[in-house]
Short mmCIF file of C-alpha atoms and ligand atoms in Angstrom, two decimals:
data_model
loop_
_atom_site.label_atom_id
_atom_site.label_comp_id
_atom_site.label_asym_id
_atom_site.label_seq_id
_atom_site.Cartn_x
_atom_site.Cartn_y
_atom_site.Cartn_z
CA MET A 119 -0.06 0.03 -0.95
CA ASP A 120 1.12 3.65 -0.98
CA LEU A 121 -0.69 5.25 1.60
CA THR A 122 -3.01 5.68 3.76
CA VAL A 123 -4.72 8.90 5.17
CA GLU A 124 -6.89 8.52 8.69
CA GLY A 125 -10.03 10.83 9.19
CA LYS A 126 -13.77 10.53 9.90
CA ALA A 127 -14.34 9.44 6.29
CA PHE A 128 -18.11 10.02 4.50
CA VAL A 129 -18.25 5.72 3.22
CA ASN A 130 -20.85 4.28 3.16
CA GLY A 131 -23.75 7.23 3.76
CA SER A 132 -22.19 8.33 7.05
CA PHE A 133 -19.13 9.73 8.85
CA ASN A 134 -16.51 6.71 10.17
CA ASP A 135 -12.83 7.68 11.48
CA CYS A 136 -10.77 4.78 9.46
CA CYS A 137 -7.83 4.36 7.06
CA ILE A 138 -8.66 4.65 3.45
CA GLY A 139 -5.38 2.75 1.93
CA ILE A 140 -4.49 3.25 -1.40
CA THR A 141 -2.16 1.60 -4.18
CA ASP A 142 -1.85 2.88 -7.30
CA GLY A 143 -4.51 6.08 -7.20
CA LYS A 144 -7.09 3.32 -6.58
CA ILE A 145 -8.84 2.97 -2.98
CA SER A 146 -7.14 -0.38 -2.07
CA ASP A 147 -8.44 -1.23 1.44
CA ILE A 148 -10.88 0.94 4.02
CA LYS A 149 -9.92 -0.37 8.03
CA LYS A 150 -9.71 1.02 11.23
CA ILE A 151 -6.48 0.78 11.05
CA LEU A 152 -4.09 0.02 8.03
CA LYS A 153 -0.73 0.42 7.86
CA GLY A 154 0.69 1.91 4.60
CA ASP A 155 4.68 2.86 3.49
CA GLU A 156 2.87 7.18 4.52
CA HIS A 157 0.73 8.47 6.81
CA ASN A 158 -1.37 11.49 7.00
CA ASP A 159 -3.38 12.01 9.76
CA PHE A 160 -5.78 13.94 9.72
CA GLY A 161 -7.59 13.20 13.41
CA ASN A 162 -10.86 14.54 13.38
CA LYS A 163 -11.45 16.39 10.35
CA LEU A 164 -13.52 15.23 7.57
CA ILE A 165 -12.71 12.80 4.11
CA LEU A 166 -14.92 13.58 1.13
CA PRO A 167 -15.40 12.42 -1.79
CA ALA A 168 -13.82 15.20 -4.19
CA GLY A 169 -15.94 16.31 -6.36
CA ILE A 170 -16.98 16.08 -9.80
CA ASP A 171 -18.47 19.22 -11.78
CA LEU A 172 -20.17 18.14 -15.20
CA HIS A 173 -20.16 21.53 -16.84
CA VAL A 174 -17.60 23.59 -16.96
CA HIS A 175 -16.64 26.80 -19.68
CA PHE A 176 -12.21 26.18 -19.55
CA ARG A 177 -12.42 28.45 -22.58
CA ASP A 178 -9.25 26.93 -24.29
CA PRO A 179 -9.20 27.07 -27.49
CA GLY A 180 -10.00 30.58 -28.62
CA MET A 181 -10.76 32.89 -25.30
CA THR A 182 -8.44 31.95 -23.44
CA HIS A 183 -7.89 35.41 -21.43
CA LYS A 184 -11.14 34.68 -20.27
CA GLU A 185 -9.50 31.10 -18.23
CA ASP A 186 -7.54 28.05 -20.28
CA PHE A 187 -7.15 24.84 -18.98
CA SER A 188 -4.17 25.55 -16.87
CA THR A 189 -5.84 28.35 -14.77
CA GLY A 190 -9.79 26.68 -14.92
CA SER A 191 -8.00 23.38 -13.48
CA MET A 192 -6.49 24.50 -10.93
CA ALA A 193 -9.39 26.88 -9.62
CA ALA A 194 -11.57 23.58 -9.58
CA ALA A 195 -8.53 22.03 -7.17
CA PHE A 196 -8.56 24.53 -4.94
CA GLY A 197 -12.41 23.92 -4.80
CA GLY A 198 -12.21 20.18 -4.16
CA ILE A 199 -13.22 19.18 -7.61
CA SER A 200 -10.67 16.54 -8.97
CA CYS A 201 -12.82 16.54 -12.14
CA VAL A 202 -14.30 18.66 -14.50
CA PHE A 203 -15.93 18.36 -18.34
CA ASP A 204 -15.95 20.98 -20.36
CA MET A 205 -18.48 22.30 -22.13
CA PRO A 206 -17.42 22.50 -26.31
CA ASN A 207 -18.81 26.69 -26.86
CA THR A 208 -14.49 27.40 -26.96
CA ILE A 209 -12.95 28.57 -30.63
CA PRO A 210 -12.98 26.81 -32.72
CA GLN A 211 -15.79 25.05 -30.90
CA THR A 212 -16.01 21.48 -30.81
CA THR A 213 -18.05 20.09 -33.65
CA THR A 214 -15.44 18.03 -35.29
CA LEU A 215 -12.57 14.89 -34.23
CA GLN A 216 -10.47 17.30 -35.38
CA ASN A 217 -10.74 19.46 -32.77
CA LEU A 218 -12.14 16.99 -30.36
CA ASN A 219 -8.73 15.50 -30.27
CA ASP A 220 -6.58 18.90 -30.77
CA LYS A 221 -8.72 19.80 -27.50
CA ILE A 222 -7.58 16.25 -25.29
CA ILE A 223 -4.16 16.83 -26.34
CA SER A 224 -3.93 20.28 -24.84
CA ALA A 225 -6.33 19.66 -21.96
CA GLY A 226 -3.22 17.34 -20.95
CA LYS A 227 -0.86 19.25 -21.10
CA LYS A 228 -2.36 21.76 -19.05
CA SER A 229 -5.30 20.80 -16.53
CA HIS A 230 -4.26 19.56 -13.10
CA ILE A 231 -7.26 17.39 -12.23
CA ASP A 232 -9.37 14.69 -14.27
CA PHE A 233 -10.82 15.75 -17.08
CA GLY A 234 -13.65 14.78 -19.78
CA ILE A 235 -14.52 16.83 -23.09
CA TYR A 236 -17.67 17.66 -24.95
CA SER A 237 -18.95 17.76 -28.17
CA ILE A 238 -21.40 19.47 -29.73
CA ALA A 239 -24.23 17.82 -31.86
CA SER A 240 -25.88 20.52 -34.17
CA ASP A 241 -27.05 20.50 -36.81
CA ASN A 242 -24.09 20.39 -39.15
CA ASN A 243 -22.80 17.61 -38.08
CA ILE A 244 -25.30 14.60 -37.12
CA ASN A 245 -23.91 12.02 -39.40
CA ASP A 246 -20.95 12.47 -37.52
CA ILE A 247 -21.93 11.64 -33.67
CA GLU A 248 -21.44 7.71 -33.95
CA ALA A 249 -17.00 8.52 -34.81
CA LEU A 250 -16.67 11.53 -32.16
CA ALA A 251 -19.45 9.54 -29.64
CA LYS A 252 -15.83 7.26 -29.82
CA LYS A 253 -13.62 9.93 -28.02
CA CYS A 254 -15.84 12.40 -26.25
CA SER A 255 -17.51 12.57 -22.63
CA GLY A 256 -20.46 13.33 -23.88
CA PHE A 257 -22.76 15.35 -26.11
CA LYS A 258 -23.73 18.69 -25.98
CA ILE A 259 -27.05 20.58 -27.46
CA PHE A 260 -28.35 24.38 -27.20
CA LEU A 261 -31.88 24.49 -27.66
CA GLY A 262 -31.14 28.33 -27.43
CA THR A 263 -28.42 30.72 -28.61
CA THR A 264 -25.95 31.63 -25.72
CA THR A 265 -22.48 32.47 -25.96
CA ASN A 266 -20.78 31.29 -29.15
CA THR A 267 -23.20 29.00 -29.96
CA ILE A 268 -24.74 26.89 -32.12
CA HIS A 269 -28.72 26.74 -32.00
CA PHE A 270 -29.83 23.21 -32.56
CA ASN A 271 -33.24 23.31 -34.48
CA LYS A 272 -35.61 21.44 -32.63
CA LYS A 273 -37.20 19.40 -34.90
CA ASN A 274 -34.32 16.81 -35.46
CA LEU A 275 -34.49 17.01 -31.63
CA ARG A 276 -35.92 12.58 -31.62
CA GLU A 277 -33.05 11.74 -34.56
CA ILE A 278 -30.35 13.16 -32.74
CA LEU A 279 -31.30 12.21 -29.15
CA LYS A 280 -31.95 8.40 -30.85
CA ASP A 281 -28.66 8.37 -32.89
CA ILE A 282 -26.91 9.28 -29.39
CA GLY A 283 -28.06 6.59 -27.69
CA LYS A 284 -27.29 4.30 -29.96
CA THR A 285 -23.66 5.59 -28.41
CA ASN A 286 -24.75 5.35 -25.04
CA LYS A 287 -23.06 8.26 -24.41
CA ILE A 288 -24.89 11.26 -21.69
CA VAL A 289 -26.11 14.52 -23.94
CA LEU A 290 -26.20 17.41 -21.82
CA ILE A 291 -29.07 19.96 -23.32
CA HIS A 292 -29.46 23.63 -22.77
CA ALA A 293 -33.12 24.17 -22.17
CA GLU A 294 -33.98 26.43 -23.36
CA ASP A 295 -36.68 27.26 -26.40
CA GLU A 296 -35.42 29.74 -29.66
CA PRO A 297 -38.61 30.25 -31.16
CA CYS A 298 -40.03 31.41 -27.51
CA LEU A 299 -36.35 33.32 -26.74
CA ILE A 300 -36.89 35.50 -30.41
CA LYS A 301 -40.48 36.25 -29.82
CA ASN A 302 -40.13 37.39 -25.53
CA LYS A 303 -36.76 39.63 -26.69
CA VAL A 304 -36.39 42.67 -25.67
CA LYS A 305 -34.55 45.52 -25.15
CA GLU A 306 -32.42 45.08 -21.92
CA ASN A 307 -30.98 47.56 -19.98
CA ASN A 308 -30.45 45.48 -16.95
CA LEU A 309 -31.06 41.90 -15.22
CA SER A 310 -35.33 42.17 -14.94
CA ASP A 311 -35.57 43.11 -18.76
CA HIS A 312 -32.77 39.96 -19.37
CA LEU A 313 -35.59 38.12 -17.37
CA HIS A 314 -38.16 39.44 -19.69
CA SER A 315 -36.53 38.39 -22.44
CA ARG A 316 -35.60 34.60 -21.18
CA PRO A 317 -38.87 33.70 -19.08
CA ALA A 318 -39.43 31.30 -17.02
CA LYS A 319 -42.57 29.91 -20.95
CA CYS A 320 -39.61 29.17 -22.83
CA GLU A 321 -37.25 26.83 -20.31
CA GLU A 322 -41.20 24.93 -19.89
CA ILE A 323 -41.17 25.03 -23.64
CA ALA A 324 -37.63 22.91 -24.14
CA ILE A 325 -38.24 20.94 -21.48
CA LYS A 326 -41.51 19.84 -22.55
CA ASP A 327 -40.03 19.26 -25.92
CA ILE A 328 -36.88 17.05 -24.61
CA LEU A 329 -39.74 14.85 -22.57
CA ALA A 330 -41.77 14.41 -25.70
CA ALA A 331 -38.49 13.51 -27.96
CA SER A 332 -37.17 11.17 -25.53
CA LYS A 333 -40.78 9.34 -25.13
CA GLY A 334 -38.79 5.64 -25.40
CA ILE A 335 -35.85 6.45 -26.40
CA ASN A 336 -33.29 5.91 -23.59
CA SER A 337 -30.44 7.36 -23.63
CA LYS A 338 -28.88 9.36 -21.07
CA ILE A 339 -29.96 13.01 -20.83
CA HIS A 340 -29.35 15.89 -18.22
CA ILE A 341 -31.24 19.18 -18.77
CA CYS A 342 -28.55 22.02 -17.74
CA HIS A 343 -28.87 24.35 -15.36
CA LEU A 344 -32.56 24.35 -14.57
CA SER A 345 -33.59 28.31 -13.44
CA SER A 346 -37.40 27.51 -13.14
CA CYS A 347 -40.01 26.73 -10.90
CA GLU A 348 -41.74 26.04 -14.15
CA GLY A 349 -38.54 23.69 -15.13
CA LEU A 350 -38.93 21.82 -11.84
CA GLU A 351 -42.35 21.48 -12.12
CA THR A 352 -41.99 20.03 -15.91
CA LEU A 353 -39.08 17.88 -13.93
CA ARG A 354 -41.67 16.00 -11.35
CA GLY A 355 -42.01 11.95 -12.42
CA LYS A 356 -39.25 12.53 -15.21
CA PRO A 357 -38.11 9.48 -16.20
CA TYR A 358 -35.02 7.64 -14.85
CA ASN A 359 -32.80 8.62 -17.65
CA ILE A 360 -33.69 11.99 -17.40
CA SER A 361 -31.64 14.16 -14.95
CA CYS A 362 -30.89 17.17 -13.82
CA GLY A 363 -28.26 20.22 -12.36
CA VAL A 364 -28.62 23.89 -10.84
CA THR A 365 -25.68 25.85 -10.57
CA PRO A 366 -25.58 28.00 -7.33
CA PRO A 367 -26.40 31.43 -8.80
CA HIS A 368 -29.44 30.69 -10.04
CA LEU A 369 -30.20 28.28 -6.01
CA LEU A 370 -28.40 31.84 -4.49
CA LEU A 371 -29.09 34.82 -5.74
CA SER A 372 -32.27 36.66 -7.30
CA LEU A 373 -33.48 39.10 -8.59
CA GLU A 374 -35.17 40.98 -5.31
CA ASP A 375 -31.51 40.24 -3.89
CA ASN A 376 -30.21 43.67 -4.52
CA LEU A 377 -27.78 42.52 -6.32
CA PRO A 378 -24.46 45.07 -6.16
CA SER A 379 -24.12 45.02 -10.13
CA GLN A 380 -26.32 44.42 -13.19
CA THR A 381 -24.35 43.26 -15.79
CA LEU A 382 -21.80 40.54 -13.73
CA TYR A 383 -24.93 38.42 -12.88
CA LYS A 384 -26.15 37.80 -16.72
CA VAL A 385 -26.57 34.93 -17.05
CA ASN A 386 -28.57 32.38 -19.23
CA PRO A 387 -31.10 30.95 -18.50
CA PRO A 388 -31.41 34.73 -16.24
CA ILE A 389 -31.19 34.79 -12.63
CA ARG A 390 -35.17 34.29 -11.38
CA THR A 391 -37.15 35.39 -8.52
CA ARG A 392 -36.98 34.77 -4.92
CA PHE A 393 -39.58 31.74 -5.65
CA ASP A 394 -37.75 30.39 -8.47
CA LYS A 395 -34.29 30.84 -6.13
CA GLU A 396 -36.24 28.93 -3.31
CA SER A 397 -38.43 26.17 -5.42
CA LEU A 398 -34.83 25.04 -6.73
CA PHE A 399 -33.21 25.28 -2.93
CA ASN A 400 -35.81 23.33 -1.45
CA SER A 401 -36.11 20.54 -4.84
CA LEU A 402 -32.17 19.98 -3.45
CA LYS A 403 -32.97 18.48 -0.22
CA ASN A 404 -35.19 15.76 -2.19
CA GLY A 405 -36.99 16.78 -5.77
CA VAL A 406 -36.08 16.16 -8.90
CA VAL A 407 -32.68 18.08 -8.99
CA ASP A 408 -29.96 15.08 -9.07
CA ILE A 409 -26.52 17.27 -9.38
CA ILE A 410 -25.26 20.77 -8.88
CA GLU A 411 -23.09 21.73 -11.56
CA SER A 412 -21.22 25.04 -11.76
CA ASP A 413 -21.84 26.72 -15.49
CA HIS A 414 -17.89 27.75 -14.58
CA ALA A 415 -18.62 30.63 -17.66
CA PRO A 416 -15.73 33.16 -16.88
CA HIS A 417 -15.30 36.60 -18.80
CA THR A 418 -13.51 38.93 -17.31
CA PHE A 419 -13.73 41.78 -14.82
CA ASP A 420 -13.57 44.67 -17.78
CA GLU A 421 -15.21 42.94 -20.51
CA LYS A 422 -18.60 42.43 -17.58
CA CYS A 423 -18.14 45.73 -17.09
CA VAL A 424 -19.83 47.39 -19.98
CA ASP A 425 -23.12 48.83 -21.17
CA PHE A 426 -26.06 45.73 -20.23
CA THR A 427 -26.62 45.11 -23.58
CA VAL A 428 -23.24 44.36 -25.10
CA ALA A 429 -22.44 42.72 -21.84
CA PRO A 430 -21.56 38.95 -22.05
CA THR A 431 -23.32 36.12 -19.99
CA GLY A 432 -22.24 34.39 -16.95
CA MET A 433 -20.28 33.73 -14.22
CA PRO A 434 -17.36 32.15 -12.96
CA GLY A 435 -17.97 29.82 -10.14
CA VAL A 436 -15.97 26.23 -9.99
CA GLU A 437 -13.48 27.00 -6.87
CA THR A 438 -16.57 28.46 -5.61
CA MET A 439 -18.85 26.34 -5.71
CA PHE A 440 -18.26 23.32 -3.26
CA PRO A 441 -16.60 25.61 -0.32
CA LEU A 442 -20.12 27.70 -0.39
CA PHE A 443 -22.18 24.33 -0.20
CA LEU A 444 -20.34 22.68 2.22
CA TYR A 445 -20.69 26.05 4.69
CA LEU A 446 -24.07 25.97 3.44
CA ALA A 447 -24.13 22.73 5.06
CA LYS A 448 -22.95 23.09 8.02
CA LYS A 449 -25.30 25.65 8.91
CA GLU A 450 -27.86 22.82 7.94
CA ALA A 451 -29.23 24.40 4.90
CA LEU A 452 -29.17 21.09 3.29
CA SER A 453 -27.32 18.14 4.80
CA LEU A 454 -23.56 16.81 4.15
CA GLN A 455 -25.11 13.04 2.60
CA ARG A 456 -27.26 15.54 0.22
CA LEU A 457 -25.02 17.30 -0.59
CA ILE A 458 -21.82 14.43 -1.43
CA LEU A 459 -24.77 12.65 -2.69
CA LEU A 460 -25.24 15.82 -5.50
CA MET A 461 -21.61 17.23 -5.53
CA CYS A 462 -19.60 14.04 -5.83
CA ALA A 463 -21.78 10.63 -6.62
CA THR A 464 -24.15 11.76 -8.70
CA PRO A 465 -22.54 13.22 -11.24
CA ALA A 466 -19.91 10.58 -11.45
CA GLU A 467 -22.29 7.81 -11.67
CA LEU A 468 -24.27 10.14 -14.32
CA ILE A 469 -20.90 10.63 -16.30
CA GLY A 470 -20.37 6.82 -15.70
CA ILE A 471 -16.46 7.46 -14.29
CA PRO A 472 -15.16 5.72 -10.97
CA LYS A 473 -14.80 7.89 -8.50
CA GLY A 474 -17.85 10.37 -6.61
CA LYS A 475 -17.28 7.50 -3.70
CA ILE A 476 -14.86 7.12 -1.01
CA GLU A 477 -15.20 3.11 -1.72
CA VAL A 478 -12.71 0.38 -2.60
CA GLY A 479 -11.90 0.21 -6.29
CA ARG A 480 -12.84 3.64 -6.94
CA ASP A 481 -10.54 5.92 -7.54
CA ALA A 482 -8.29 7.65 -4.88
CA ASP A 483 -10.04 11.19 -4.86
CA PHE A 484 -10.96 12.86 -1.91
CA ILE A 485 -10.42 15.77 -0.02
CA VAL A 486 -10.09 17.32 4.03
CA VAL A 487 -12.37 19.97 5.93
CA ASP A 488 -12.72 21.07 9.21
CA LEU A 489 -15.53 22.56 9.36
CA LYS A 490 -14.48 25.11 11.99
CA ASP A 491 -12.34 26.73 9.39
CA HIS A 492 -14.64 28.94 7.34
CA CYS A 493 -13.97 32.02 5.78
CA ARG A 494 -14.97 34.92 3.65
CA ILE A 495 -14.38 34.27 -0.19
CA LYS A 496 -12.24 36.78 -1.40
CA SER A 497 -11.53 37.33 -5.61
CA GLU A 498 -8.39 37.80 -5.20
CA ASN A 499 -7.92 34.47 -3.29
CA LEU A 500 -9.37 32.75 -6.71
CA HIS A 501 -7.09 31.25 -9.05
CA SER A 502 -9.74 31.68 -11.95
CA LYS A 503 -7.58 33.88 -15.18
CA CYS A 504 -10.71 35.85 -15.15
CA GLY A 505 -10.69 37.93 -11.73
CA TRP A 506 -13.62 37.79 -9.63
CA SER A 507 -16.65 36.24 -8.09
CA PRO A 508 -20.22 36.76 -8.21
CA PHE A 509 -20.24 35.49 -4.26
CA GLU A 510 -17.79 38.11 -3.03
CA GLY A 511 -18.11 38.08 0.67
CA TRP A 512 -19.82 35.04 1.43
CA PRO A 513 -18.34 32.08 3.72
CA ALA A 514 -17.27 29.66 2.79
CA ILE A 515 -15.48 26.14 3.49
CA PHE A 516 -11.66 25.39 1.79
CA PRO A 517 -11.13 22.42 2.24
CA SER A 518 -7.26 22.48 2.95
CA HIS A 519 -6.23 18.85 1.18
CA VAL A 520 -7.19 17.66 -2.04
CA PHE A 521 -6.48 14.02 -3.42
CA VAL A 522 -6.59 13.15 -7.28
CA ARG A 523 -5.61 9.41 -7.90
CA GLY A 524 -3.94 9.01 -4.44
CA GLU A 525 -1.34 12.16 -5.01
CA LYS A 526 -1.65 15.20 -2.93
CA LEU A 527 -2.74 17.62 -5.49
CA ILE A 528 -3.34 20.27 -2.50
CA GLU A 529 -1.75 19.91 1.10
CA ASP A 530 -2.53 22.93 3.70
CA HIS A 531 -3.90 25.29 0.75
CA GLU A 532 -1.36 24.85 -0.45
CA ILE A 533 -0.58 23.19 -4.81
CA GLN A 534 1.62 20.71 -4.77
CA VAL A 535 1.49 19.57 -8.86
CA ASN A 536 2.27 20.84 -11.82
CA GLN A 537 0.19 21.81 -15.30
CA GLY A 538 -0.07 18.16 -16.63
CA TYR A 539 -0.72 15.52 -13.95
CA GLY A 540 -5.35 15.57 -15.26
CA ARG A 541 -5.76 13.16 -17.11
CA PHE A 542 -8.96 12.81 -19.58
CA VAL A 543 -11.18 10.00 -17.92
CA GLY A 544 -12.06 9.22 -21.53
CA ALA A 545 -14.54 7.74 -23.58
O1 LIG B 907 -24.56 32.78 -19.75
C1 LIG B 907 -24.15 31.80 -20.13
N1 LIG B 907 -23.25 31.66 -20.42
N2 LIG B 907 -25.36 30.76 -20.58
C2 LIG B 907 -24.55 29.55 -21.30
O2 LIG B 907 -24.99 28.67 -21.46
C3 LIG B 907 -22.84 29.46 -21.61
C4 LIG B 907 -22.41 30.66 -20.62
C5 LIG B 907 -20.95 30.59 -21.32
O3 LIG B 907 -20.54 30.42 -22.11
O4 LIG B 907 -20.30 31.83 -21.37
ZN1 LIG B 908 -23.12 26.17 -19.88
#
């Protein structure tokens, strides 16, 4: 055994004082007492599975002044995330085998943590799905237009879901209906106008279309960043093969919250009402929501601080997601058990990787947390290139240590590995 880690570990649904044995990057044993070449005793601190983020935009290639795979993955590591899945709306977009291969190779040289890469499924690459599926981690479909995306014509939705279903890959869908967005578009000067332009109805229509198009098809479908009570209600009683995620901004922010800036919080789908926010948060506890995903969408502070009409949409969040919710769990806004499902076990299961649980045979990916050790989020302490956070000043609990495949990536809040440690978790 190469390494043993001792503490109050979350194993089999509860916390136990135990030792975790690690051999060749995998958890090889879990017992009250174990001996390894190196022993790390964390005493009363909690050992949790590391988080898995199924939704990040690391902007690499093409927009690396906002973020690149090195900085994005470093930010993720500091936030207790051991594996991220990157969205395809880069420049070029990840639509072809060539672009996909290039991205995997480049990310492999830069990433600090493990990673997967999605392809876009668009009207233009319908015939390439099978070939792309051999390499990518899943597909993304944009039913509504957003930052640098190709919108997918919903007429072809059933066909593409069938094709992707045959490959056994997950398909992640941005669920806002394009015709509805076009119909409701108003001139936007602030967040309230932005909400009028992208009403909950558009999310509801898109979700209804997805449910109808996927009838009888058992492809794995994930609805990204659910944002409205209407969307939530439409998904109640959803079939087993359909999952959905929510983001920290949609769970924690609303238009009634007197947000300190308008443009910084511009995002698609939009920040909605307090009622939407509270409905989503309630559904975290035991409802239709399966995972929390960051939708880390960095734009630089300067790019965001412009006239509302032209400000880009999206906010960073991969580093603050788990820490914000660890603090909320400490305050009993939701249980730690439920949080670990939402952030670790379920994302790992949806994407099909051997992570997300402290269990023999899985990757030795975990974080060490002291629930007494909370701080306030400060942009200057974060690692994304974009240089700001929508959660400036919020209380959070950052992990002191982060292990990925048995390697200490973060030790006492300091990074220990170079870029390139991360591995493609594959197709
Ligand atoms: O606001 C958004 N920004 N929504 C998306 O779906 C994409 C993202 C981005 O890439 O900036
Ligand atoms: Zn996104």
